[in-house]
Each structure stands twice: as C-alpha cells, then as structure tokens.
Short mmCIF file of C-alpha atoms in Angstrom, two decimals:
data_model
loop_
_atom_site.label_atom_id
_atom_site.label_comp_id
_atom_site.label_asym_id
_atom_site.label_seq_id
_atom_site.Cartn_x
_atom_site.Cartn_y
_atom_site.Cartn_z
CA MET A 1 19.37 -8.35 -33.94
CA GLN A 2 21.65 -8.95 -31.54
CA ASP A 3 22.50 -4.49 -31.41
CA ILE A 4 18.22 -4.34 -31.87
CA MET A 5 17.94 -5.77 -28.30
CA SER A 6 20.67 -4.49 -26.83
CA SER A 7 19.36 -1.25 -27.86
CA VAL A 8 16.23 -2.02 -26.51
CA SER A 9 17.43 -2.90 -22.76
CA GLU A 10 18.75 0.87 -23.16
CA TRP A 11 15.64 2.24 -24.62
CA LEU A 12 13.11 0.22 -22.77
CA LEU A 13 13.88 2.49 -19.11
CA PRO A 14 13.49 5.86 -20.90
CA ILE A 15 10.30 5.02 -22.79
CA LEU A 16 8.80 3.99 -20.60
CA VAL A 17 9.06 6.25 -18.62
CA GLY A 18 8.48 9.37 -21.06
CA THR A 19 5.66 7.38 -22.56
CA ILE A 20 3.96 7.64 -19.40
CA LEU A 21 4.05 11.36 -18.70
CA VAL A 22 3.57 11.99 -22.54
CA PHE A 23 0.30 9.95 -21.74
CA GLY A 24 -0.39 11.19 -18.64
CA TYR A 25 -0.21 15.22 -20.10
CA LEU A 26 -2.09 14.37 -23.18
CA ARG A 27 -5.27 13.15 -20.71
CA ARG A 28 -4.91 16.11 -18.62
CA VAL A 29 -3.47 14.58 -16.04
CA PRO A 30 -1.40 17.77 -14.00
CA ILE A 31 1.74 15.58 -13.66
CA TYR A 32 3.79 17.07 -11.37
CA SER A 33 1.65 17.43 -8.62
CA THR A 34 0.47 13.40 -9.02
CA PHE A 35 4.21 12.52 -9.18
CA VAL A 36 4.61 13.88 -6.66
CA ASP A 37 1.88 12.72 -4.14
CA GLY A 38 2.27 9.31 -5.23
CA ALA A 39 5.67 9.21 -4.65
CA LYS A 40 5.20 10.56 -1.29
CA GLY A 41 4.63 6.06 -0.31
CA GLY A 42 8.10 5.87 -1.28
CA PHE A 43 9.42 6.73 2.10
CA ALA A 44 7.26 5.50 4.35
CA THR A 45 6.98 2.29 2.57
CA ALA A 46 10.93 1.96 2.86
CA ILE A 47 11.11 2.53 6.04
CA LYS A 48 8.77 0.54 7.09
CA LEU A 49 10.74 -2.23 5.90
CA ILE A 50 14.41 -1.25 7.74
CA PRO A 51 13.16 -3.20 10.70
CA HIS A 52 12.85 -6.52 8.77
CA LEU A 53 15.78 -6.16 6.44
CA VAL A 54 17.99 -5.80 9.38
CA ALA A 55 16.61 -8.44 10.62
CA MET A 56 16.95 -10.74 7.59
CA VAL A 57 20.18 -9.10 6.06
CA VAL A 58 21.69 -10.13 9.97
CA ALA A 59 20.42 -13.89 10.02
CA VAL A 60 22.10 -13.91 6.67
CA THR A 61 25.78 -12.65 6.89
CA VAL A 62 25.77 -14.31 9.78
CA PHE A 63 25.42 -17.92 8.28
CA SER A 64 27.72 -16.97 4.96
CA GLU A 65 30.50 -15.19 7.48
CA SER A 66 30.58 -18.37 9.20
CA GLY A 67 31.43 -20.75 6.51
CA ALA A 68 28.06 -22.24 7.05
CA MET A 69 27.21 -21.37 3.75
CA GLY A 70 30.49 -22.45 1.91
CA ILE A 71 29.32 -25.69 3.68
CA LEU A 72 25.65 -26.13 2.91
CA VAL A 73 26.74 -25.10 -0.79
CA GLN A 74 29.66 -27.72 -1.04
CA LEU A 75 26.64 -29.86 0.59
CA LEU A 76 24.20 -29.65 -2.25
CA THR A 77 26.24 -29.43 -5.13
CA PRO A 78 26.32 -33.29 -5.55
CA ILE A 79 22.48 -33.67 -5.77
CA LEU A 80 22.74 -30.16 -8.41
CA GLN A 81 25.33 -32.74 -10.32
CA TRP A 82 23.39 -35.18 -10.25
CA LEU A 83 21.01 -33.19 -11.84
CA HIS A 84 23.28 -32.16 -14.09
CA VAL A 85 23.78 -28.99 -13.62
CA PRO A 86 27.83 -28.70 -13.61
CA ALA A 87 29.74 -28.49 -10.18
CA GLU A 88 31.40 -25.24 -11.54
CA VAL A 89 27.44 -23.41 -11.48
CA ALA A 90 25.77 -25.34 -9.01
CA PRO A 91 26.69 -22.62 -6.32
CA LEU A 92 25.30 -20.11 -7.89
CA GLY A 93 21.55 -21.81 -8.20
CA LEU A 94 22.19 -22.77 -3.62
CA LEU A 95 23.01 -18.97 -3.59
CA ARG A 96 20.69 -17.42 -5.68
CA PRO A 97 17.46 -17.37 -2.87
CA ILE A 98 19.38 -16.53 -0.61
CA SER A 99 21.89 -13.58 -1.51
CA GLY A 100 21.64 -11.89 -4.48
CA GLN A 101 24.66 -10.09 -4.39
CA GLY A 102 26.48 -12.96 -3.76
CA ALA A 103 24.91 -14.62 -6.76
CA LEU A 104 25.95 -12.03 -9.06
CA ALA A 105 29.59 -12.21 -7.79
CA PHE A 106 29.57 -16.21 -8.54
CA MET A 107 28.45 -14.85 -11.88
CA VAL A 108 31.31 -12.39 -12.76
CA ASN A 109 33.77 -15.29 -10.98
CA ILE A 110 32.73 -17.36 -14.42
CA PHE A 111 33.15 -15.16 -16.85
CA GLN A 112 36.21 -14.27 -15.54
CA THR A 113 37.68 -17.48 -15.41
CA LYS A 114 39.78 -18.57 -18.51
CA GLY A 115 38.10 -20.17 -20.63
CA GLN A 116 34.63 -19.91 -19.09
CA GLY A 117 34.33 -16.07 -21.04
CA PRO A 118 29.95 -15.06 -21.04
CA ASP A 119 30.12 -16.83 -24.15
CA SER A 120 30.69 -20.64 -22.95
CA TYR A 121 28.40 -22.60 -22.32
CA LEU A 122 28.24 -22.13 -18.80
CA GLY A 123 28.91 -18.62 -18.69
CA MET A 124 25.60 -18.83 -20.80
CA LEU A 125 24.32 -21.06 -17.44
CA ALA A 126 25.21 -18.66 -15.21
CA SER A 127 24.00 -16.20 -16.74
CA THR A 128 20.83 -17.67 -17.34
CA MET A 129 20.24 -18.39 -13.85
CA GLN A 130 21.10 -15.26 -12.26
CA ALA A 131 18.56 -13.92 -14.67
CA SER A 132 15.57 -16.44 -14.29
CA SER A 133 15.21 -16.17 -10.39
CA ASP A 134 15.12 -13.64 -7.71
CA THR A 135 16.23 -13.94 -4.43
CA THR A 136 13.80 -15.74 -2.69
CA LEU A 137 14.30 -15.30 0.80
CA TYR A 138 14.71 -10.96 0.27
CA ILE A 139 10.62 -11.09 -1.83
CA LEU A 140 9.86 -12.15 0.95
CA THR A 141 10.90 -10.70 3.99
CA VAL A 142 9.80 -7.41 1.69
CA TYR A 143 6.85 -7.68 0.47
CA PHE A 144 5.51 -9.77 3.54
CA GLY A 145 7.41 -7.15 5.84
CA SER A 146 5.72 -4.10 4.03
CA VAL A 147 2.21 -4.74 5.68
CA GLY A 148 3.59 -6.51 8.80
CA ILE A 149 2.26 -10.28 7.69
CA ARG A 150 4.11 -13.36 9.55
CA LYS A 151 2.59 -16.39 8.95
CA PHE A 152 3.96 -17.16 5.37
CA ARG A 153 1.75 -20.53 4.97
CA TYR A 154 3.57 -22.41 2.12
CA ALA A 155 4.95 -19.57 0.25
CA LEU A 156 8.45 -19.83 1.44
CA LYS A 157 8.43 -23.38 0.43
CA VAL A 158 6.79 -22.90 -3.42
CA GLY A 159 8.92 -19.68 -3.78
CA LEU A 160 12.90 -22.23 -2.89
CA LEU A 161 11.02 -25.43 -5.23
CA SER A 162 10.62 -23.38 -8.15
CA ASP A 163 13.94 -21.82 -7.88
CA PHE A 164 15.13 -25.52 -7.77
CA ILE A 165 13.32 -25.78 -11.11
CA SER A 166 14.44 -22.93 -12.19
CA VAL A 167 18.26 -24.25 -12.31
CA LEU A 168 17.07 -27.03 -14.11
CA ALA A 169 15.16 -25.04 -16.52
CA SER A 170 18.45 -23.18 -16.96
CA VAL A 171 20.50 -25.71 -17.79
CA PHE A 172 17.90 -27.16 -20.72
CA ALA A 173 17.46 -24.46 -21.92
CA VAL A 174 20.83 -23.34 -22.56
CA SER A 175 21.00 -27.35 -23.87
CA LEU A 176 18.53 -26.74 -26.28
CA LEU A 177 19.17 -23.32 -27.53
CA SER A 178 23.24 -22.81 -27.41
CA GLY A 179 23.56 -24.67 -30.88
CA MET A 180 20.55 -23.22 -32.22
CA ILE A 181 21.96 -19.51 -31.71
CA HIS A 182 25.73 -19.94 -32.45
CA VAL A 183 26.78 -19.37 -28.80
CA MET B 1 7.65 -20.94 10.39
CA ILE B 2 9.49 -17.56 9.65
CA ASP B 3 10.80 -17.86 13.32
CA PHE B 4 12.51 -21.26 12.54
CA ILE B 5 14.22 -20.39 9.97
CA TRP B 6 15.22 -17.29 11.51
CA LEU B 7 16.87 -19.17 14.86
CA VAL B 8 18.00 -21.81 12.34
CA LEU B 9 20.74 -18.95 10.43
CA PHE B 10 21.73 -17.41 13.85
CA ILE B 11 22.05 -20.82 14.91
CA VAL B 12 24.11 -23.16 12.41
CA GLY B 13 26.20 -19.90 12.18
CA ILE B 14 27.40 -19.86 15.39
CA ILE B 15 27.97 -22.79 15.94
CA THR B 16 30.02 -23.22 12.52
CA ALA B 17 31.89 -20.49 13.55
CA MET B 18 33.22 -22.47 16.36
CA PHE B 19 34.23 -25.06 14.11
CA THR B 20 35.84 -22.87 11.37
CA GLY B 21 37.11 -20.60 14.26
CA HIS B 22 35.13 -17.95 12.16
CA MET B 23 33.49 -16.22 15.52
CA ASN B 24 35.40 -12.55 15.17
CA ASN B 25 33.62 -12.12 11.19
CA VAL B 26 30.10 -13.45 13.44
CA ALA B 27 30.34 -10.43 15.25
CA ASP B 28 31.65 -8.60 12.63
CA ALA B 29 28.70 -9.64 10.59
CA ILE B 30 26.33 -9.28 13.24
CA LEU B 31 26.98 -5.22 13.47
CA LYS B 32 27.95 -5.14 9.67
CA GLY B 33 24.52 -7.01 8.49
CA SER B 34 22.15 -4.58 10.29
CA GLU B 35 24.05 -1.37 8.97
CA LYS B 36 23.80 -2.98 5.65
CA GLY B 37 19.79 -3.42 6.36
CA VAL B 38 19.35 0.05 6.66
CA THR B 39 21.19 0.88 3.51
CA LEU B 40 18.87 -0.85 1.77
CA SER B 41 16.57 -0.19 2.71
CA ILE B 42 17.40 3.37 2.38
CA GLY B 43 18.47 3.07 -0.73
CA LEU B 44 14.64 1.72 -1.85
CA ILE B 45 13.32 5.45 -0.77
CA ALA B 46 14.54 6.51 -3.85
CA VAL B 47 13.77 3.76 -6.46
CA ILE B 48 10.12 2.75 -4.67
CA ALA B 49 8.89 7.02 -5.24
CA LEU B 50 9.91 7.45 -8.43
CA TRP B 51 7.66 4.63 -9.20
CA LEU B 52 4.99 4.88 -6.85
CA GLY B 53 4.51 8.60 -9.07
CA LEU B 54 4.74 7.14 -12.16
CA MET B 55 2.69 4.64 -11.81
CA ASN B 56 -0.05 7.25 -10.22
CA ILE B 57 -0.16 9.55 -13.52
CA ALA B 58 -0.53 6.52 -15.10
CA GLU B 59 -3.45 5.57 -13.47
CA LYS B 60 -5.04 9.06 -12.97
CA ALA B 61 -4.30 8.91 -17.26
CA GLY B 62 -5.88 5.68 -17.06
CA ALA B 63 -3.25 3.56 -18.34
CA ILE B 64 -3.71 0.65 -15.23
CA ALA B 65 -7.35 0.60 -16.04
CA TRP B 66 -6.40 -0.12 -20.19
CA LEU B 67 -4.09 -3.02 -19.42
CA SER B 68 -6.30 -4.30 -16.15
CA ARG B 69 -8.81 -5.34 -19.06
CA VAL B 70 -5.77 -6.93 -21.58
CA LEU B 71 -4.52 -8.49 -18.99
CA ARG B 72 -7.91 -9.41 -16.56
CA PRO B 73 -8.82 -13.00 -18.24
CA VAL B 74 -5.40 -14.52 -16.66
CA ALA B 75 -5.49 -12.17 -13.67
CA ARG B 76 -9.26 -13.57 -13.04
CA MET B 77 -7.36 -17.30 -13.14
CA LEU B 78 -4.37 -16.25 -11.23
CA PHE B 79 -6.46 -14.19 -8.46
CA PRO B 80 -10.15 -15.86 -8.33
CA SER B 81 -10.05 -14.06 -4.65
CA VAL B 82 -9.13 -10.57 -6.04
CA PRO B 83 -12.20 -8.33 -7.59
CA ALA B 84 -12.08 -7.26 -10.82
CA ASP B 85 -12.53 -3.80 -10.11
CA HIS B 86 -10.50 -3.42 -6.69
CA PRO B 87 -7.13 -0.97 -6.78
CA ALA B 88 -5.69 -4.66 -6.02
CA MET B 89 -6.28 -5.71 -9.02
CA GLY B 90 -4.56 -2.99 -11.30
CA ALA B 91 -1.21 -3.26 -9.14
CA ILE B 92 -1.29 -6.67 -8.78
CA LEU B 93 -1.12 -5.82 -13.45
CA ALA B 94 0.86 -3.05 -12.95
CA ASN B 95 3.60 -5.31 -10.61
CA MET B 96 3.67 -8.07 -13.35
CA SER B 97 4.01 -5.80 -16.14
CA ALA B 98 7.38 -4.30 -14.58
CA ASN B 99 8.19 -8.49 -13.60
CA LEU B 100 7.58 -8.75 -17.51
CA LEU B 101 9.96 -6.27 -18.56
CA GLY B 102 12.51 -6.74 -16.03
CA ILE B 103 12.40 -2.64 -15.71
CA GLY B 104 15.47 -2.06 -13.24
CA ASN B 105 14.25 -2.21 -9.12
CA ALA B 106 10.18 -1.27 -10.79
CA ALA B 107 8.46 -5.06 -10.18
CA THR B 108 9.26 -4.40 -6.21
CA PRO B 109 7.86 -0.81 -5.04
CA LEU B 110 4.94 -2.51 -7.64
CA GLY B 111 4.75 -5.52 -5.46
CA LEU B 112 4.49 -3.63 -2.28
CA LYS B 113 1.62 -1.26 -3.81
CA ALA B 114 -0.51 -4.39 -4.82
CA MET B 115 0.36 -6.68 -0.70
CA HIS B 116 -1.43 -2.97 0.66
CA GLU B 117 -4.23 -3.59 -1.48
CA LEU B 118 -4.61 -6.97 -1.30
CA GLN B 119 -3.70 -6.33 2.96
CA THR B 120 -7.22 -4.38 3.28
CA LEU B 121 -8.97 -8.00 1.59
CA ASN B 122 -7.49 -9.81 4.04
CA PRO B 123 -9.50 -11.05 7.12
CA ASP B 124 -6.56 -12.42 9.06
CA LYS B 125 -3.45 -9.43 9.44
CA ASP B 126 -1.09 -11.34 9.97
CA ARG B 127 -1.24 -14.72 7.97
CA ALA B 128 -1.00 -14.86 4.49
CA SER B 129 -3.92 -14.41 2.69
CA ASP B 130 -4.21 -16.95 -1.21
CA ALA B 131 -3.43 -13.79 -3.18
CA MET B 132 -0.49 -13.29 -1.04
CA CYS B 133 0.55 -16.06 -1.84
CA THR B 134 0.10 -16.15 -5.50
CA LEU B 135 1.51 -12.55 -5.91
CA LEU B 136 5.17 -13.95 -3.76
CA ALA B 137 5.34 -17.08 -6.19
CA ILE B 138 4.76 -15.19 -9.07
CA ASN B 139 7.37 -12.44 -8.28
CA THR B 140 10.08 -15.37 -6.54
CA ALA B 141 9.62 -16.81 -10.12
CA SER B 142 10.16 -13.36 -11.14
CA ILE B 143 9.08 -14.63 -15.46
CA THR B 144 11.15 -12.00 -17.37
CA LEU B 145 11.60 -11.11 -21.12
CA ILE B 146 14.60 -8.85 -20.81
CA PRO B 147 17.42 -9.16 -18.32
CA THR B 148 19.00 -6.17 -18.24
CA THR B 149 21.55 -6.20 -14.88
CA VAL B 150 23.07 -9.31 -16.92
CA ILE B 151 22.71 -8.61 -19.85
CA ALA B 152 24.75 -4.84 -18.94
CA ILE B 153 27.28 -7.46 -17.09
CA ARG B 154 28.57 -9.33 -19.78
CA MET B 155 29.05 -6.54 -22.05
CA GLN B 156 31.29 -5.59 -19.77
CA TYR B 157 32.45 -8.61 -20.26
CA HIS B 158 33.32 -8.17 -23.92
CA SER B 159 30.77 -11.27 -24.20
CA ALA B 160 29.93 -11.24 -28.51
CA HIS B 161 26.20 -11.81 -27.86
CA PRO B 162 25.49 -9.80 -24.95
CA THR B 163 21.47 -10.43 -26.08
CA ALA B 164 22.02 -14.21 -26.38
CA VAL B 165 21.01 -14.91 -22.18
CA VAL B 166 17.36 -12.96 -23.61
CA GLY B 167 15.82 -16.54 -25.37
CA THR B 168 17.35 -18.55 -22.55
CA THR B 169 16.43 -16.80 -19.91
CA LEU B 170 12.97 -16.39 -21.09
CA VAL B 171 12.41 -20.51 -21.66
CA ALA B 172 14.09 -21.16 -17.96
CA THR B 173 11.49 -18.31 -16.56
CA ALA B 174 8.50 -19.62 -18.21
CA ILE B 175 9.28 -22.73 -16.65
CA GLY B 176 9.99 -21.29 -13.16
CA THR B 177 6.60 -19.30 -13.43
CA VAL B 178 4.29 -22.09 -14.94
CA ALA B 179 6.11 -24.29 -12.12
CA ALA B 180 5.67 -22.03 -8.80
CA ILE B 181 1.78 -21.33 -9.83
CA ILE B 182 1.38 -24.71 -10.24
CA LEU B 183 3.17 -25.33 -6.70
CA ASP B 184 1.38 -22.42 -5.36
CA ARG B 185 -2.32 -24.47 -5.93
CA LEU B 186 -0.68 -27.82 -5.08
CA PHE B 187 -0.05 -26.36 -1.27
CA ARG B 188 -2.61 -24.47 -0.76
CA TRP B 189 -5.03 -27.85 -1.53
CA LEU B 190 -2.79 -29.76 1.07
CA ASP B 191 -3.11 -26.34 2.93
CA ARG B 192 -6.44 -26.77 3.19
CA ARG B 193 -7.05 -30.19 3.17
CA ARG B 194 -5.21 -30.30 6.76
CA HIS B 195 -6.81 -27.89 8.15
CA ALA B 196 -10.50 -29.38 7.37
#
C-alpha cells in the first residue's frame, strides 16, 4: 500500500501532463500552439507580482531578522501548549502562515533531532501541520496583488483563523490516526 | 488593513532590532528581502507559464467544461455570485482540482487565472468581491489529497512510512477547509450587518 502511495505522488504530475496532451491531441486541438498561446500569460502575471512580493517579503524579512518573530513565537507558544500543541512544534504552527520556507526548515529540524525522526509523534505532527496549511500571508499578497485589489475585507482574518484551526486539527488527526497506522 | 499590517511588520521589526542589537541584520534584510521578492516573482514565470499553457489545452479540448459539470453543484454552493457558464467558474474549478491533487505549484497559477476572471465580474476593482474572499479562504486552507513535498522530504530523512502523512493531512485539511468556508460566510454576514 505504501509503495503504491509513494508511486502515486511521483507519477501524478507526469501522468497528468501526459493525459492533458493526449486528450487535447485526440480532440484535434493544435496542442503545441495552444500551449504556447496560454503560456504567454505567465510572463505578464509574474512581472505584475514583483512589486507586491518585494513589499511583503521585505516586511516579513525585517520582522524575522530583527528577532521580533522569535519573540512573538515565544509569547504565543504557551497558548498553543495550553491547547495540547506540544511546545516542540508550536512554533511551526505560528510560522506556517507567515513563512513557508521557515516552517519547512523547522520541520526538517524536527526530523533531524534525535528521537524525533519523521515517524515519531512530533515528526508526524510537524509533517501534517506543514502539509495541511499554506503560507496565508503570501497567498493573499499574490492573489490580490495580481489583480490590484487593495481592500482585503475579511480575507486575512478568515485565513489566519482557519490556519489556527488547521493546527488544532493536525493534533487531532495525528492522535487519532497514528494508533491505527503503526507510526 | 494591508497598510496597517505592513507598517506593523516594519515598525515592530525596527523597534525590536533597537533592543536586541540586530539593526545590522535589519538593514541587510531590507535589501536582501527586496532581492528575494524579485527572485520569487521571476521564479514563478516558469510554473505559471507551464500551467497556463496546459490549462489552455485542457480548456480547448473541453476538459474544463466536463470538470465544471461534475463539480458544478459544489461550486455553485460555494460561489453563488459567479454565473455557472462564466470562464471564472472553469478557472475556480481547475484551481480547486489542482489544490486537491497537490501537484507542485499548479494551484497558484490557476488560482491567479480565477482571480483575473473574478475581477471582470467585480464592480469595485479596489475591493475584494465575495467570491474572491471565498476563493482565498479555500486556497489558504489548501485542501490536499497528496502532500507531495512533505512526502519527498520524509523520504529524504529515512522515514519508514513517508506516506503515512497522507491520512492525517486529509483529516486536518478537511477540517481546516470546512472551517475556512464557515468563517468566510460568518465574516461576510458580519460585514453586511455592519454596513447595512
């Protein structure tokens, strides 16, 4: 079962690309020129994102490099601990919406720590937290930035609150399933 | 809102640096950060171009129309303000499918296409529409069937069960996504009441 699952994740992308191409060809779509025509839009979209990403990345980098991010995580970790999120992974949950790379580095750090390999309870919890959420701040910046939306309304609140729920849901899911699948 | 968050990140960062003695790091961060922002954007060109190209084929071949028919009931419930036959609906469905499959970074370009289509329906171009907020809620909760990146890293660190995370992730994202949709509706309702 496990072999099948790891193959699935490896094969998924090539199979999907192949299917789209074969399907298009059979439906008599001029696949090459249609691809090129669609791909053209990629350049303009990415260029449009530059100012938005520069603005947000600079702010987040200043915040984390100053040590403010570390202090914030230290302040909030007890709250997460109180909600049964172990102190070892609590910072990951707090980093996840702000910095995808930071959270990923944190997960790897847990994998490397003695007694906390990927298959331990903490390793599974870190993996699940990393996989089940996304970098909310960047998604908002990129999605709204690409069309020039400045008034986000309640979108950030919803994003951050659902990230918080995802962290708690990860603890729940790992506690629930780790007994069943012999982690 | 975004003005305030942006200001707080800078000011709190600078003030903290004064007390922690990290001012040189902050000065460095300002320059390095902007460089990173540009690199990130340029890096996106490849993946956005690839998926927009493939999506164009899928669309011309009628695959998106088929997918839309299958997922229409769900999408109609989530996005009542988007006409079922509008291109925005196709893009939203493609974005949701990519999120579900967790394929590379395919979800972002498709989501951007959906945003672009939703903007054509938006009466106030500065302000996020209801449908845009829902799209964001779904994307930030990122419902995932197969967390490819995490599985790959678990393999790298000699996990005996790298894919064990599939089940737990599914439960966690399902809860997170349902919560996001409920919160989206709740805040919209509060928003309406405040402005009514």
